[in-house]
CSV table of C-alpha atoms in Angstrom, one decimal:
chain,number,residue,atom,x,y,z
W,1,ALA,CA,-5.9,-12.3,-25.8
W,2,ALA,CA,-3.6,-14.5,-23.7
W,3,PRO,CA,-2.6,-13.3,-20.3
W,4,GLU,CA,1.0,-12.7,-21.5
W,5,VAL,CA,-0.3,-10.3,-24.2
W,6,ARG,CA,-2.4,-8.4,-21.7
W,7,ILE,CA,0.5,-8.1,-19.3
W,8,SER,CA,2.8,-6.9,-22.1
W,9,ALA,CA,0.2,-4.3,-23.2
W,10,LEU,CA,0.0,-3.1,-19.6
W,11,LYS,CA,3.7,-2.8,-19.3
W,12,THR,CA,3.9,-0.8,-22.5
W,13,LEU,CA,1.2,1.6,-21.3
W,14,SER,CA,3.0,2.0,-18.0
W,15,VAL,CA,6.2,3.0,-19.8
W,16,MET,CA,4.3,5.4,-22.0
W,17,ARG,CA,2.5,6.9,-19.0
W,18,ALA,CA,-0.5,7.0,-21.2
W,19,THR,CA,-3.3,8.9,-19.4
W,20,GLN,CA,-6.0,9.2,-22.2
W,21,ARG,CA,-9.4,8.2,-21.0
W,22,PRO,CA,-9.7,5.0,-23.1
W,23,VAL,CA,-6.4,3.8,-21.7
W,24,THR,CA,-7.4,4.4,-18.1
W,25,LEU,CA,-10.7,2.7,-18.7
W,26,ALA,CA,-8.9,-0.3,-20.2
W,27,VAL,CA,-6.5,-0.5,-17.3
W,28,GLY,CA,-9.5,-0.2,-14.9
W,29,ASN,CA,-11.2,-3.2,-16.7
W,30,LEU,CA,-8.0,-5.3,-16.3
W,31,LEU,CA,-8.0,-4.7,-12.6
W,32,ARG,CA,-10.9,-7.3,-12.7
W,33,ASP,CA,-9.1,-9.7,-15.0
W,34,PRO,CA,-9.5,-13.4,-14.0
W,35,GLU,CA,-5.7,-13.9,-14.0
W,36,PRO,CA,-3.9,-12.6,-10.9
W,37,ALA,CA,-0.7,-11.7,-12.8
W,38,VAL,CA,-2.7,-9.5,-15.1
W,39,ARG,CA,-4.5,-7.8,-12.1
W,40,ALA,CA,-1.1,-7.2,-10.5
W,41,GLU,CA,0.3,-5.7,-13.6
W,42,ALA,CA,-2.9,-3.5,-14.0
W,43,VAL,CA,-2.2,-2.1,-10.5
W,44,ARG,CA,1.3,-1.2,-11.5
W,45,ALA,CA,-0.1,0.4,-14.7
W,46,LEU,CA,-2.7,2.2,-12.7
W,47,ARG,CA,0.0,4.0,-10.8
W,48,SER,CA,1.5,5.5,-13.9
W,49,CYS,CA,-1.6,5.8,-16.1
W,50,SER,CA,-4.1,7.4,-13.8
W,51,LEU,CA,-5.1,11.0,-14.3
W,52,ASN,CA,-4.7,11.7,-10.6
W,53,GLU,CA,-3.9,9.9,-7.3
W,54,ILE,CA,-7.5,10.0,-6.1
W,55,SER,CA,-8.9,8.0,-9.0
W,56,ALA,CA,-6.1,5.5,-8.6
W,57,ILE,CA,-6.6,5.2,-4.8
W,58,THR,CA,-10.3,4.6,-5.2
W,59,ASN,CA,-9.6,1.4,-7.3
W,60,LEU,CA,-7.3,-0.2,-4.6
W,61,PRO,CA,-9.7,-1.5,-1.9
W,62,PRO,CA,-10.9,-4.6,-3.8
W,63,LEU,CA,-7.3,-5.3,-4.8
W,64,LEU,CA,-6.2,-5.2,-1.2
W,65,ARG,CA,-8.9,-7.8,-0.4
W,66,ASP,CA,-7.9,-9.9,-3.4
W,67,ALA,CA,-7.3,-13.6,-2.8
W,68,SER,CA,-3.9,-13.5,-4.6
W,69,PRO,CA,-0.9,-12.4,-2.7
W,70,VAL,CA,0.7,-11.2,-5.9
W,71,VAL,CA,-2.2,-8.8,-6.4
W,72,GLN,CA,-2.2,-7.7,-2.7
W,73,ARG,CA,1.5,-6.9,-2.9
W,74,ALA,CA,1.0,-4.8,-6.0
W,75,ALA,CA,-1.8,-2.9,-4.3
W,76,LEU,CA,0.2,-2.4,-1.2
W,77,ASP,CA,3.1,-1.1,-3.2
W,78,ALA,CA,0.7,1.4,-4.8
W,79,VAL,CA,-0.5,2.4,-1.3
W,80,ALA,CA,3.1,2.9,-0.2
W,81,GLU,CA,3.9,5.0,-3.3
W,82,PHE,CA,0.8,7.2,-2.8
W,83,GLY,CA,1.9,7.8,0.9
W,84,PRO,CA,-0.3,10.0,3.1
W,85,ALA,CA,-2.7,10.6,0.1
W,86,ALA,CA,-3.8,6.9,0.6
W,87,ALA,CA,-4.2,7.2,4.4
W,88,GLU,CA,-7.9,6.3,4.0
W,89,LEU,CA,-6.9,2.8,3.2
W,90,ARG,CA,-5.0,2.2,6.4
W,91,ASP,CA,-7.9,0.2,7.9
W,92,LEU,CA,-7.7,-2.2,4.9
W,93,VAL,CA,-3.9,-2.4,5.1
W,94,GLN,CA,-3.6,-3.1,8.8
W,95,PRO,CA,-4.9,-6.7,8.8
W,96,LEU,CA,-2.5,-7.5,6.0
W,97,THR,CA,0.5,-7.0,8.4
W,98,ASN,CA,-0.6,-10.4,9.8
W,99,SER,CA,-0.8,-12.2,6.4
W,100,PRO,CA,0.6,-15.7,6.3
W,101,ASP,CA,2.5,-14.6,3.2
W,102,ALA,CA,5.6,-12.9,4.5
W,103,THR,CA,6.0,-10.7,1.5
W,104,VAL,CA,2.4,-9.4,1.8
W,105,ALA,CA,3.0,-8.7,5.6
W,106,GLU,CA,6.2,-6.8,4.8
W,107,ALA,CA,4.6,-4.8,2.0
W,108,ALA,CA,1.7,-4.0,4.4
W,109,ALA,CA,4.1,-2.7,7.1
W,110,LYS,CA,5.8,-0.5,4.5
W,111,ALA,CA,2.4,0.8,3.2
W,112,LEU,CA,1.3,1.6,6.8
W,113,ALA,CA,4.5,3.5,7.5
W,114,SER,CA,4.3,5.5,4.3
W,115,THR,CA,0.6,6.5,4.9
W,116,SER,CA,1.2,7.7,8.4
W,117,PRO,CA,0.9,11.5,8.7
W,118,HIS,CA,3.8,11.4,11.1
W,119,PRO,CA,6.1,8.5,10.2
W,120,ALA,CA,8.4,7.4,13.0
W,121,ASN,CA,11.5,8.1,11.0
W,122,ALA,CA,10.4,11.5,9.7
W,123,THR,CA,12.7,14.4,10.7
W,124,ARG,CA,12.4,18.1,10.2
W,125,TRP,CA,15.4,18.2,8.0
W,126,PRO,CA,17.3,15.5,6.0
W,127,PRO,CA,20.2,14.0,8.1
W,128,GLU,CA,22.8,15.9,6.0
W,129,ARG,CA,21.0,19.2,6.8
W,130,GLN,CA,20.7,18.4,10.5
W,131,LYS,CA,24.5,18.2,10.7
W,132,LEU,CA,24.7,21.7,9.3
W,133,ASP,CA,22.0,23.0,11.6
W,134,SER,CA,23.6,21.6,14.7
W,135,GLY,CA,26.8,23.7,14.4
W,136,PRO,CA,27.4,27.3,15.5
W,137,PRO,CA,25.3,30.0,13.9
W,138,LEU,CA,26.5,31.0,10.4
W,139,ARG,CA,28.5,34.1,10.2
W,140,ASN,CA,28.3,36.7,7.4
W,141,PRO,CA,31.9,36.5,6.1
W,142,ALA,CA,31.3,38.9,3.3
W,143,GLY,CA,29.7,41.5,5.6
W,144,LEU,CA,26.6,41.6,3.4
W,145,ASP,CA,23.5,43.4,4.6
W,146,PRO,CA,20.5,41.1,5.2
W,147,VAL,CA,17.9,41.3,2.5
W,148,ASP,CA,15.0,43.6,3.3
W,149,THR,CA,12.0,41.3,2.8
W,150,SER,CA,9.5,44.0,3.8
W,151,VAL,CA,9.6,45.3,0.2
W,152,ILE,CA,8.3,41.9,-1.0
W,153,THR,CA,5.4,41.7,1.4
W,154,LYS,CA,4.0,45.2,0.6
């Protein structure tokens, strides 16, 4: 089939979020397609069609080393989406931050930030919650008794 047909099929499988074994095998085979656009679309399909993150992540190393920037970007986007679960790929992602292709370098930086166990911009609470927590202690306007949680733990 023509590359356009393979790409269309992969997009359809992604939308369907098909996870049956024959589908995941077909997607896996297309990760090695001779056409970079098909490989890139297969990476995107892998993100939605894999039975679990681990099986998807194990397919990414050769795609991060792919000669095509289009495929590298798709793989880096997948790493970023999987976040800390893909931390084992950080050593493969790091060199891509110096890629001559600016979009690959940017995607690599994003992937590194998302796979960090302690991202620089991580906070204990979302910003809107921090505002609430920074004020005076909450009062009990209704005069309700606190809940006795000892009953739950017995």
